[in-house]
Short mmCIF file of C-alpha atoms in Angstrom, two decimals:
data_model
loop_
_atom_site.label_atom_id
_atom_site.label_comp_id
_atom_site.label_asym_id
_atom_site.label_seq_id
_atom_site.Cartn_x
_atom_site.Cartn_y
_atom_site.Cartn_z
CA MET A 247 185.52 205.14 107.47
CA LEU A 248 182.71 202.86 106.40
CA GLY A 249 183.62 203.52 102.80
CA VAL A 250 187.17 202.31 103.50
CA ILE A 251 185.76 199.16 105.02
CA ARG A 252 183.60 198.49 101.96
CA ARG A 253 186.56 198.96 99.61
CA ARG A 254 188.74 196.60 101.61
CA VAL A 255 186.01 193.98 101.78
CA ALA A 256 185.41 194.25 98.05
CA SER A 257 189.13 193.79 97.43
CA GLY A 258 188.97 190.36 99.16
CA GLY A 259 190.41 191.07 102.57
CA SER A 260 190.63 188.26 105.07
CA SER A 261 188.02 187.74 107.77
CA SER A 262 190.43 188.67 110.54
CA SER A 263 191.48 191.94 108.86
CA SER A 264 187.87 192.86 108.07
CA SER A 265 186.84 192.20 111.62
CA SER A 266 189.69 194.30 113.00
CA ILE A 267 188.87 197.17 110.61
CA LEU A 268 185.24 197.09 111.63
CA LYS A 269 186.14 197.18 115.31
CA GLN A 270 188.50 200.08 114.71
CA SER A 271 185.83 201.92 112.78
CA LEU A 272 183.26 201.43 115.52
CA GLN A 273 185.71 202.71 118.09
CA THR A 274 186.62 205.67 115.87
CA ILE A 275 183.00 206.65 115.41
CA ARG A 276 182.61 207.03 119.16
CA PRO A 277 184.53 205.62 122.08
CA VAL A 278 182.59 202.92 123.83
CA SER A 279 182.99 201.18 127.14
CA SER A 280 185.09 198.08 127.60
CA SER A 281 182.03 195.88 127.98
CA THR A 282 180.59 197.04 124.64
CA SER A 283 183.88 196.48 122.82
CA ARG A 284 184.16 193.05 124.43
CA VAL A 285 180.70 192.13 123.18
CA SER A 286 181.51 193.37 119.69
CA GLU A 287 184.76 191.36 119.63
CA GLU A 288 183.02 188.18 120.74
CA ILE A 289 180.34 188.59 118.11
CA LEU A 290 182.84 189.25 115.32
CA ILE A 291 184.89 186.13 115.97
CA HIS A 292 181.97 183.87 116.87
CA PRO A 293 182.29 180.61 114.86
CA ARG A 294 178.54 180.28 114.34
CA GLY A 295 178.50 183.22 111.94
CA PHE A 296 176.32 186.33 112.17
CA GLY A 297 173.17 184.85 113.63
CA HIS A 298 173.87 186.71 116.88
CA VAL A 299 174.19 190.16 115.28
CA ARG A 300 170.66 191.05 116.40
CA LYS A 301 171.77 190.49 119.99
CA PHE A 302 174.80 192.68 119.38
CA SER A 303 172.67 195.54 118.06
CA CYS A 304 170.58 195.36 121.20
CA LEU A 305 173.48 195.13 123.64
CA ALA A 306 175.74 197.80 122.18
CA PRO A 307 173.53 200.87 122.81
CA LEU A 308 172.99 199.97 126.47
CA ARG A 309 175.87 202.20 127.61
CA GLY A 310 174.37 205.62 126.97
CA ARG A 311 173.45 204.87 123.32
CA ALA A 312 177.08 205.14 122.19
CA ILE A 313 176.32 203.85 118.66
CA SER A 314 173.34 204.91 116.57
CA SER A 315 171.06 202.35 114.97
CA ARG A 316 171.95 203.61 111.50
CA THR A 317 175.67 203.14 112.14
CA MET A 318 174.98 199.68 113.49
CA ARG A 319 172.95 198.68 110.40
CA GLU A 320 175.77 199.83 108.12
CA GLY A 321 178.32 197.88 110.16
CA VAL A 322 176.19 194.74 110.12
CA SER A 323 175.70 194.99 106.35
CA ASN A 324 179.47 195.17 105.89
CA MET A 325 179.93 192.14 108.14
CA GLU A 326 177.38 190.13 106.13
CA LEU A 327 179.13 191.14 102.90
CA THR A 328 182.46 189.92 104.28
CA ALA A 329 180.89 186.64 105.41
CA SER A 330 179.32 185.96 102.01
CA LYS A 331 182.65 186.62 100.30
CA LEU A 332 184.47 184.26 102.66
CA ILE A 333 181.90 181.52 102.09
CA LEU A 334 182.23 181.84 98.33
CA SER A 335 186.02 181.55 98.59
CA ARG A 336 185.84 178.35 100.71
CA PRO A 337 187.47 175.38 98.90
CA PHE A 338 185.27 172.53 97.70
CA SER A 339 184.98 169.53 100.00
CA SER A 340 183.07 166.23 100.22
CA ASP A 341 180.31 167.89 102.23
CA SER A 342 178.16 167.93 99.10
CA GLY A 343 177.32 164.28 99.72
CA ASP A 344 178.79 162.74 96.57
CA LEU A 345 181.90 161.37 98.27
CA VAL A 346 181.62 159.03 101.26
CA ASP A 347 184.37 157.44 103.32
CA ALA A 348 184.69 153.72 103.98
CA VAL A 349 186.04 153.31 107.52
CA VAL A 350 187.13 150.37 109.64
CA PRO A 351 184.19 149.13 111.75
CA PHE A 352 184.18 148.32 115.45
CA MET A 353 186.10 145.06 115.85
CA GLY A 354 185.26 144.03 119.41
CA GLU A 355 185.91 145.17 122.94
CA SER A 356 189.21 143.31 123.26
CA ILE A 357 190.54 144.31 119.80
CA THR A 358 192.08 147.75 119.36
CA ASP A 359 193.60 147.42 115.89
CA GLY A 360 194.06 145.11 112.95
CA THR A 361 196.00 144.62 109.73
CA LEU A 362 194.55 145.57 106.35
CA ALA A 363 194.96 142.17 104.69
CA LYS A 364 193.71 142.96 101.20
CA PHE A 365 191.34 145.09 99.16
CA LEU A 366 188.49 143.19 97.51
CA LYS A 367 187.65 146.16 95.28
CA ASN A 368 190.02 148.35 93.29
CA PRO A 369 189.62 152.02 92.26
CA GLY A 370 187.06 152.23 89.49
CA ASP A 371 185.12 149.12 90.59
CA ARG A 372 181.40 149.36 91.21
CA VAL A 373 180.18 148.50 94.73
CA GLU A 374 176.76 148.11 96.29
CA VAL A 375 175.55 148.99 99.77
CA ASP A 376 177.06 146.71 102.46
CA GLU A 377 179.27 144.98 99.89
CA SER A 378 182.69 143.99 101.24
CA ILE A 379 185.51 146.12 99.86
CA ALA A 380 188.37 145.05 102.15
CA GLN A 381 189.32 142.53 104.83
CA ILE A 382 190.88 143.34 108.20
CA GLU A 383 192.84 140.62 109.98
CA THR A 384 192.76 140.75 113.78
CA ASP A 385 194.18 138.56 116.49
CA LYS A 386 191.05 136.42 116.47
CA VAL A 387 188.95 136.81 113.33
CA THR A 388 188.89 138.38 109.89
CA ILE A 389 186.50 141.33 109.61
CA ASP A 390 185.05 142.72 106.38
CA VAL A 391 184.83 146.44 105.69
CA ALA A 392 181.45 147.09 104.04
CA SER A 393 180.64 149.90 101.65
CA PRO A 394 178.36 152.49 103.31
CA GLU A 395 176.82 153.54 99.98
CA ALA A 396 176.44 152.26 96.44
CA GLY A 397 178.86 153.84 94.01
CA VAL A 398 182.35 153.56 92.54
CA ILE A 399 185.63 153.24 94.41
CA LYS A 400 187.47 156.50 93.81
CA GLU A 401 190.71 155.81 95.65
CA HIS A 402 192.37 153.78 98.38
CA ILE A 403 193.51 155.81 101.37
CA ALA A 404 195.30 153.01 103.25
CA LYS A 405 197.61 150.34 101.89
CA GLU A 406 197.59 146.57 102.29
CA GLY A 407 199.61 145.61 105.33
CA ASP A 408 198.90 148.83 107.22
CA THR A 409 197.81 148.67 110.85
CA VAL A 410 194.39 150.29 111.17
CA GLU A 411 192.10 151.11 114.07
CA PRO A 412 188.30 151.35 114.26
CA GLY A 413 187.21 154.53 112.48
CA THR A 414 190.26 154.70 110.20
CA LYS A 415 189.40 155.79 106.65
CA ILE A 416 190.64 153.28 104.09
CA ALA A 417 188.84 154.25 100.87
CA VAL A 418 186.72 156.97 99.26
CA ILE A 419 183.55 156.08 97.35
CA SER A 420 181.86 158.30 94.79
CA LYS A 421 178.11 157.74 94.75
CA SER A 422 177.70 159.27 91.28
CA GLY A 423 180.88 157.77 89.89
CA GLU A 424 181.65 160.94 87.96
CA GLY A 425 185.29 161.65 87.36
CA VAL A 426 186.52 158.38 88.80
CA ALA A 427 187.60 156.90 85.50
CA HIS A 428 189.55 160.05 84.59
CA ALA A 429 191.12 160.47 88.01
CA ALA A 430 193.87 157.94 87.52
CA PRO A 431 195.21 159.20 84.17
CA SER A 432 195.11 162.82 85.31
CA GLU A 433 197.14 161.95 88.37
CA ASN A 434 199.64 160.03 86.29
CA THR A 435 200.04 162.86 83.85
CA SER A 436 200.48 165.37 86.65
CA LYS A 437 203.13 163.18 88.22
CA LYS A 438 204.90 162.87 84.91
CA ALA A 439 204.66 166.60 84.24
CA ALA A 440 205.96 167.54 87.65
CA PRO A 441 209.54 166.35 87.14
CA LYS A 442 209.69 168.01 83.73
CA GLN A 443 208.75 171.35 85.23
CA SER A 444 210.99 170.96 88.24
CA ALA A 445 214.03 170.20 86.12
CA PRO A 446 214.33 173.67 84.49
CA GLU A 447 213.56 175.32 87.80
CA MET A 448 216.45 173.51 89.38
CA ASN A 449 218.66 174.49 86.48
CA ASP A 450 217.75 178.16 86.90
CA GLU A 451 218.40 178.04 90.60
CA GLU A 452 221.70 176.29 90.03
CA LYS A 453 222.74 179.04 87.66
CA ARG A 454 221.63 181.77 90.03
CA LYS A 455 222.70 180.19 93.35
CA PRO A 456 225.32 177.51 92.76
CA LYS A 457 226.62 177.76 96.33
CA VAL A 458 223.23 177.25 97.93
CA GLU A 459 222.64 174.06 95.97
CA ALA A 460 225.95 172.57 97.02
CA SER A 461 224.91 172.29 100.67
CA PRO A 462 221.79 170.08 100.28
CA VAL A 463 223.54 167.63 97.94
CA PRO A 464 225.68 165.94 100.62
CA VAL A 465 222.63 165.77 102.92
CA LYS A 466 220.67 163.52 100.54
CA PRO A 467 223.10 160.56 100.62
CA LYS A 468 223.12 160.76 104.43
CA THR A 469 219.33 160.33 104.78
CA PRO A 470 219.13 156.85 103.17
CA ALA A 471 221.98 155.67 105.39
CA PRO A 472 219.83 154.95 108.51
CA PRO A 473 217.42 152.44 106.85
CA PRO A 474 220.02 149.67 106.24
CA PRO A 475 220.78 149.07 109.94
CA LYS A 476 217.05 149.00 110.75
CA ARG A 477 216.40 146.37 108.11
CA SER A 478 219.35 144.27 109.16
CA ALA A 479 218.13 144.32 112.76
CA THR A 480 214.69 142.93 111.90
CA GLU A 481 215.79 140.45 109.26
CA PRO A 482 216.95 137.02 110.43
CA GLN A 483 220.61 136.25 109.96
CA LEU A 484 219.92 133.08 107.99
CA PRO A 485 221.62 133.23 104.60
CA PRO A 486 219.22 133.34 101.64
CA LYS A 487 218.76 130.08 99.79
CA GLU A 488 217.22 129.08 96.53
CA LYS A 489 213.63 127.73 96.35
CA GLU A 490 212.60 129.47 99.57
CA ARG A 491 209.78 131.94 100.17
CA ARG A 492 209.46 134.33 103.08
CA VAL A 493 205.86 135.12 104.05
CA PRO A 494 204.94 137.26 107.10
CA MET A 495 202.79 135.63 109.75
CA THR A 496 199.17 136.66 109.92
CA ARG A 497 197.86 138.29 113.08
CA LEU A 498 195.71 135.25 113.77
CA ARG A 499 198.71 132.93 113.55
CA LYS A 500 200.74 135.22 115.81
CA ARG A 501 197.92 135.27 118.35
CA VAL A 502 197.59 131.47 118.33
CA ALA A 503 201.33 131.07 118.78
CA THR A 504 201.38 133.53 121.67
CA ARG A 505 198.43 131.92 123.48
CA LEU A 506 199.77 128.40 123.12
CA LYS A 507 203.18 129.43 124.43
CA ASP A 508 201.58 131.30 127.33
CA SER A 509 199.55 128.18 128.11
CA GLN A 510 202.68 126.07 128.16
CA ASN A 511 204.48 128.55 130.42
CA THR A 512 201.56 129.05 132.84
CA PHE A 513 199.83 125.71 133.34
CA ALA A 514 201.20 122.55 134.91
CA MET A 515 199.87 120.42 132.09
CA LEU A 516 199.42 116.69 132.38
CA THR A 517 197.66 114.34 129.96
CA THR A 518 195.78 111.14 130.72
CA PHE A 519 194.51 108.70 128.07
CA ASN A 520 191.79 106.13 127.57
CA GLU A 521 190.15 104.28 124.72
CA VAL A 522 186.50 104.10 123.74
CA ASP A 523 184.58 101.39 121.95
CA MET A 524 182.48 103.25 119.39
CA THR A 525 180.25 100.29 118.46
CA ASN A 526 177.05 101.34 120.25
CA LEU A 527 177.25 105.03 119.36
CA MET A 528 177.87 104.24 115.70
CA LYS A 529 175.02 101.71 115.75
CA LEU A 530 172.67 104.31 117.28
CA ARG A 531 173.68 106.77 114.62
CA SER A 532 173.13 104.37 111.71
CA GLU A 533 169.70 103.28 112.98
CA TYR A 534 168.23 106.74 113.53
CA LYS A 535 170.11 108.97 111.10
CA ASP A 536 167.30 109.06 108.50
CA ALA A 537 164.57 109.76 111.05
CA PHE A 538 166.80 112.36 112.69
CA VAL A 539 167.35 114.23 109.43
CA GLU A 540 163.66 114.04 108.52
CA LYS A 541 162.55 115.55 111.83
CA HIS A 542 165.33 118.03 112.62
CA GLY A 543 166.74 118.84 109.18
CA VAL A 544 170.33 118.12 110.23
CA LYS A 545 172.54 115.04 110.18
CA LEU A 546 173.32 113.15 113.36
CA GLY A 547 177.07 113.17 113.96
CA LEU A 548 179.40 111.74 116.57
CA MET A 549 180.39 115.14 117.97
CA SER A 550 177.00 115.69 119.60
CA GLY A 551 177.38 112.39 121.47
CA PHE A 552 180.79 113.44 122.83
CA ILE A 553 179.48 116.87 123.82
CA LYS A 554 176.64 115.27 125.78
CA ALA A 555 179.15 112.91 127.38
CA ALA A 556 181.43 115.84 128.25
CA VAL A 557 178.49 117.69 129.84
CA SER A 558 177.76 114.63 131.98
CA GLY A 559 181.42 114.38 132.97
CA LEU A 560 181.66 118.07 133.89
CA GLN A 561 178.54 117.79 136.02
CA ASN A 562 180.03 114.82 137.86
CA GLN A 563 183.45 116.51 138.24
CA PRO A 564 182.80 120.29 138.59
CA ILE A 565 186.49 120.98 139.22
CA ILE A 566 187.19 120.25 135.53
CA ASN A 567 184.89 123.16 134.67
CA ALA A 568 186.56 125.52 137.18
CA VAL A 569 189.51 127.87 136.73
CA ILE A 570 192.20 129.44 138.88
CA ASP A 571 192.03 133.22 139.31
CA GLY A 572 194.90 134.48 141.44
CA ASP A 573 194.53 132.80 144.83
CA ASP A 574 190.88 131.85 144.21
CA ILE A 575 189.05 129.10 142.37
CA ILE A 576 186.09 130.11 140.20
CA TYR A 577 183.44 127.41 139.88
CA ARG A 578 181.12 127.81 136.92
CA ASP A 579 177.47 126.82 137.15
CA TYR A 580 177.16 126.80 133.38
CA ILE A 581 178.81 124.68 130.68
CA ASP A 582 180.01 126.45 127.55
CA ILE A 583 181.78 123.99 125.26
CA SER A 584 184.42 125.38 122.89
CA ILE A 585 184.90 123.44 119.66
CA ALA A 586 188.33 123.75 118.03
CA VAL A 587 187.92 124.28 114.28
CA GLY A 588 190.85 124.37 111.91
CA THR A 589 190.48 126.87 109.06
CA PRO A 590 192.81 127.81 106.20
CA LYS A 591 193.69 131.02 108.09
CA GLY A 592 194.29 129.38 111.46
CA LEU A 593 192.67 127.76 114.47
CA VAL A 594 189.46 129.28 115.83
CA VAL A 595 187.38 128.11 118.77
CA PRO A 596 183.64 128.91 118.56
CA VAL A 597 181.58 128.31 121.70
CA ILE A 598 178.37 126.32 122.20
CA ARG A 599 176.74 128.14 125.08
CA ASN A 600 174.70 126.42 127.79
CA ALA A 601 175.33 123.00 126.31
CA GLU A 602 173.81 121.38 129.40
CA LYS A 603 170.37 122.66 128.29
CA MET A 604 170.61 121.44 124.68
CA ASN A 605 169.58 118.16 123.09
CA PHE A 606 171.31 116.30 120.27
CA ALA A 607 169.50 118.19 117.50
CA GLU A 608 170.21 121.62 118.96
CA ILE A 609 173.87 120.76 119.40
CA GLU A 610 174.21 119.50 115.82
CA LYS A 611 172.54 122.63 114.43
CA GLU A 612 174.81 124.90 116.47
CA ILE A 613 177.92 122.98 115.42
CA ASN A 614 177.02 123.26 111.73
CA THR A 615 176.28 126.98 112.00
CA LEU A 616 179.49 127.83 113.84
CA ALA A 617 181.67 125.61 111.63
CA LYS A 618 180.29 127.22 108.47
CA LYS A 619 180.92 130.71 109.82
CA ALA A 620 184.45 129.74 110.87
CA ASN A 621 185.33 128.39 107.43
CA ASP A 622 183.77 131.39 105.68
CA GLY A 623 185.57 133.82 107.97
CA THR A 624 182.32 135.46 109.10
CA ILE A 625 182.39 134.31 112.72
CA SER A 626 182.22 137.13 115.26
CA ILE A 627 184.25 137.82 118.39
CA ASP A 628 181.24 137.22 120.64
CA GLU A 629 180.77 133.73 119.20
CA MET A 630 184.30 132.81 120.28
CA ALA A 631 184.48 134.63 123.60
CA GLY A 632 184.34 132.68 126.83
CA GLY A 633 184.06 128.91 126.99
CA SER A 634 184.68 126.73 130.04
CA PHE A 635 185.87 123.51 128.37
CA THR A 636 187.27 122.66 124.93
CA ILE A 637 186.90 119.62 122.68
CA SER A 638 189.37 119.16 119.84
CA ASN A 639 188.63 116.53 117.21
CA GLY A 640 191.88 115.69 115.50
CA GLY A 641 190.38 112.45 114.26
CA VAL A 642 188.79 114.18 111.28
CA TYR A 643 192.34 114.69 109.95
CA GLY A 644 193.43 111.11 110.75
CA SER A 645 195.20 111.70 114.07
CA LEU A 646 195.63 108.47 116.03
CA LEU A 647 196.92 109.94 119.29
CA SER A 648 197.97 113.38 120.55
CA THR A 649 198.32 115.54 123.66
CA PRO A 650 196.19 118.67 123.18
CA ILE A 651 197.21 121.99 124.74
CA ILE A 652 194.87 123.79 127.15
CA ASN A 653 193.02 126.79 125.76
CA PRO A 654 193.54 129.63 128.30
CA PRO A 655 191.91 130.54 130.61
CA GLN A 656 190.28 127.12 130.75
CA SER A 657 191.64 124.28 132.86
CA ALA A 658 191.23 121.23 130.62
CA ILE A 659 190.75 120.08 127.02
CA LEU A 660 189.46 116.80 125.57
CA GLY A 661 191.13 115.38 122.49
CA MET A 662 189.27 113.04 120.12
CA HIS A 663 191.08 110.93 117.55
CA SER A 664 190.43 108.71 114.57
CA ILE A 665 188.33 105.55 114.76
CA VAL A 666 190.41 102.48 113.97
CA SER A 667 189.23 98.87 113.89
CA ARG A 668 191.38 96.93 116.34
CA PRO A 669 191.18 93.44 117.89
CA MET A 670 189.58 93.61 121.33
CA VAL A 671 188.72 90.95 123.89
CA VAL A 672 184.93 90.92 124.45
CA GLY A 673 183.49 88.16 126.66
CA GLY A 674 186.65 86.12 126.36
CA THR A 675 186.63 86.32 122.57
CA VAL A 676 188.85 88.40 120.36
CA VAL A 677 186.67 90.46 118.02
CA PRO A 678 187.29 93.52 115.84
CA ARG A 679 185.95 96.74 117.31
CA PRO A 680 185.97 100.36 116.14
CA MET A 681 188.14 101.99 118.78
CA MET A 682 189.08 105.60 119.49
CA TYR A 683 191.79 106.96 121.75
CA ILE A 684 190.74 109.94 123.85
CA ALA A 685 193.04 112.25 125.79
CA LEU A 686 192.44 114.77 128.56
CA THR A 687 195.04 117.46 129.17
CA TYR A 688 194.42 119.30 132.43
CA ASP A 689 195.98 121.87 134.73
CA HIS A 690 197.54 119.82 137.53
CA ARG A 691 197.67 122.88 139.79
CA LEU A 692 193.89 122.67 140.12
CA ILE A 693 192.88 119.20 139.01
CA ASP A 694 194.26 116.05 140.60
CA GLY A 695 194.80 112.84 138.69
CA ARG A 696 191.83 111.23 140.43
CA GLU A 697 189.31 113.78 139.07
CA ALA A 698 190.89 113.67 135.62
CA VAL A 699 190.70 109.88 135.41
CA PHE A 700 187.11 109.83 136.70
CA PHE A 701 186.11 112.44 134.13
CA LEU A 702 187.68 110.53 131.25
CA ARG A 703 186.12 107.32 132.52
CA ARG A 704 182.69 108.99 132.46
CA ILE A 705 183.25 109.96 128.84
CA LYS A 706 184.07 106.37 128.02
CA ASP A 707 181.01 104.96 129.83
CA VAL A 708 178.51 107.34 128.22
CA VAL A 709 179.87 106.95 124.69
CA GLU A 710 180.00 103.17 124.94
CA ASP A 711 176.44 103.04 126.37
CA PRO A 712 174.40 106.15 125.43
CA ARG A 713 171.41 104.81 127.41
CA ARG A 714 173.15 106.09 130.54
CA LEU A 715 172.16 109.61 129.50
CA LEU A 716 168.47 108.68 129.64
CA LEU A 717 168.73 107.04 133.04
CA ASP A 718 171.38 109.45 134.43
CA VAL A 719 173.50 106.60 135.74
#
């Protein structure tokens, strides 16, 4: 019986058949108890291989020494021979370490998927460790997919425009780069050779079985029939015109549109206006800008003055910094100022955290850092999460007056505008002054007009006389 087993193993029998033959042979040699056969079956099919065979040889003879040690050694040797043959016949995989997968990284707690915007590297291109090979667009930011190893891009697994999740494999990288250059032509030739070989096969089958081929032919024209109604349902019914381009919206633009519409549908928004004389703040800036740069290494801008004024206003009117949550009001004992930044890909709102504890220099440094990251597309989700109050500076684009929309779940937003020299009455005399319109849009469900006007008035007083910040008056 053992000789039969050896011959079948040598002929390349499967693992399941070899195992069954061995069990039958052991039972044929001498009947054993159910417990011994159960142990032998578990050992034979154990996924960890034959490391437990020693335990099997010790457990099997417990029932009255049913199997001799010599028989057991012969059986184990046959099992090891079968295992070695199965291992040699295992197909090659990327376990050797030459091929590594580039996967989508973790994109944030609130982001479950994204859109593969574009590949920065094509098959055959050389990449280094942590070099960006693709960009993933999410609802909030654009995330780069970095190469885990240095090597050559072998192939792209995903396609541009696909929806991917964290952990999704998008490309394969060969660390050695061997065979990558020849992979593309071989695939092309195989694809070209395939139809040539399939054509005579179809001809032979048509000659042999003409009736069988007649049935699938009418099925093929029926399969492409469903796609047209699906496309017509998603496409707008506007007639095509010349000199028009249709471009799908990015995920960031979709998210901005959804949030702004939700804000309009949820909040009872009301806007109040005022104007600010920028003379003193601009004079302060011009007098100390050189000394400020020399000491702090950053330019003194107007935004830091408005942030300090907003902090003073929020401290005087805490309801502006609060938010409605169901039937409750949440008052925040911290001030995180969100700064609206327009980028080529859309609007992002990085947050300056604990602005009440920062001075002018710290605010200017944080603004420059966040603005640079926003424009480069490297800003993270954590740097935009939260925020209790937003400032939007449309004046950098030349806006004279606007009504900003609240950034949910906040309750108010301050809008800054361009500085325009206008005639103003000062001390009974008409003089030109650099003036700026400011606007506060607030949720009227929570904030009354009195608090909104007082807040905006505090902004005006502090900006027109920055010495109030020193005296806290």
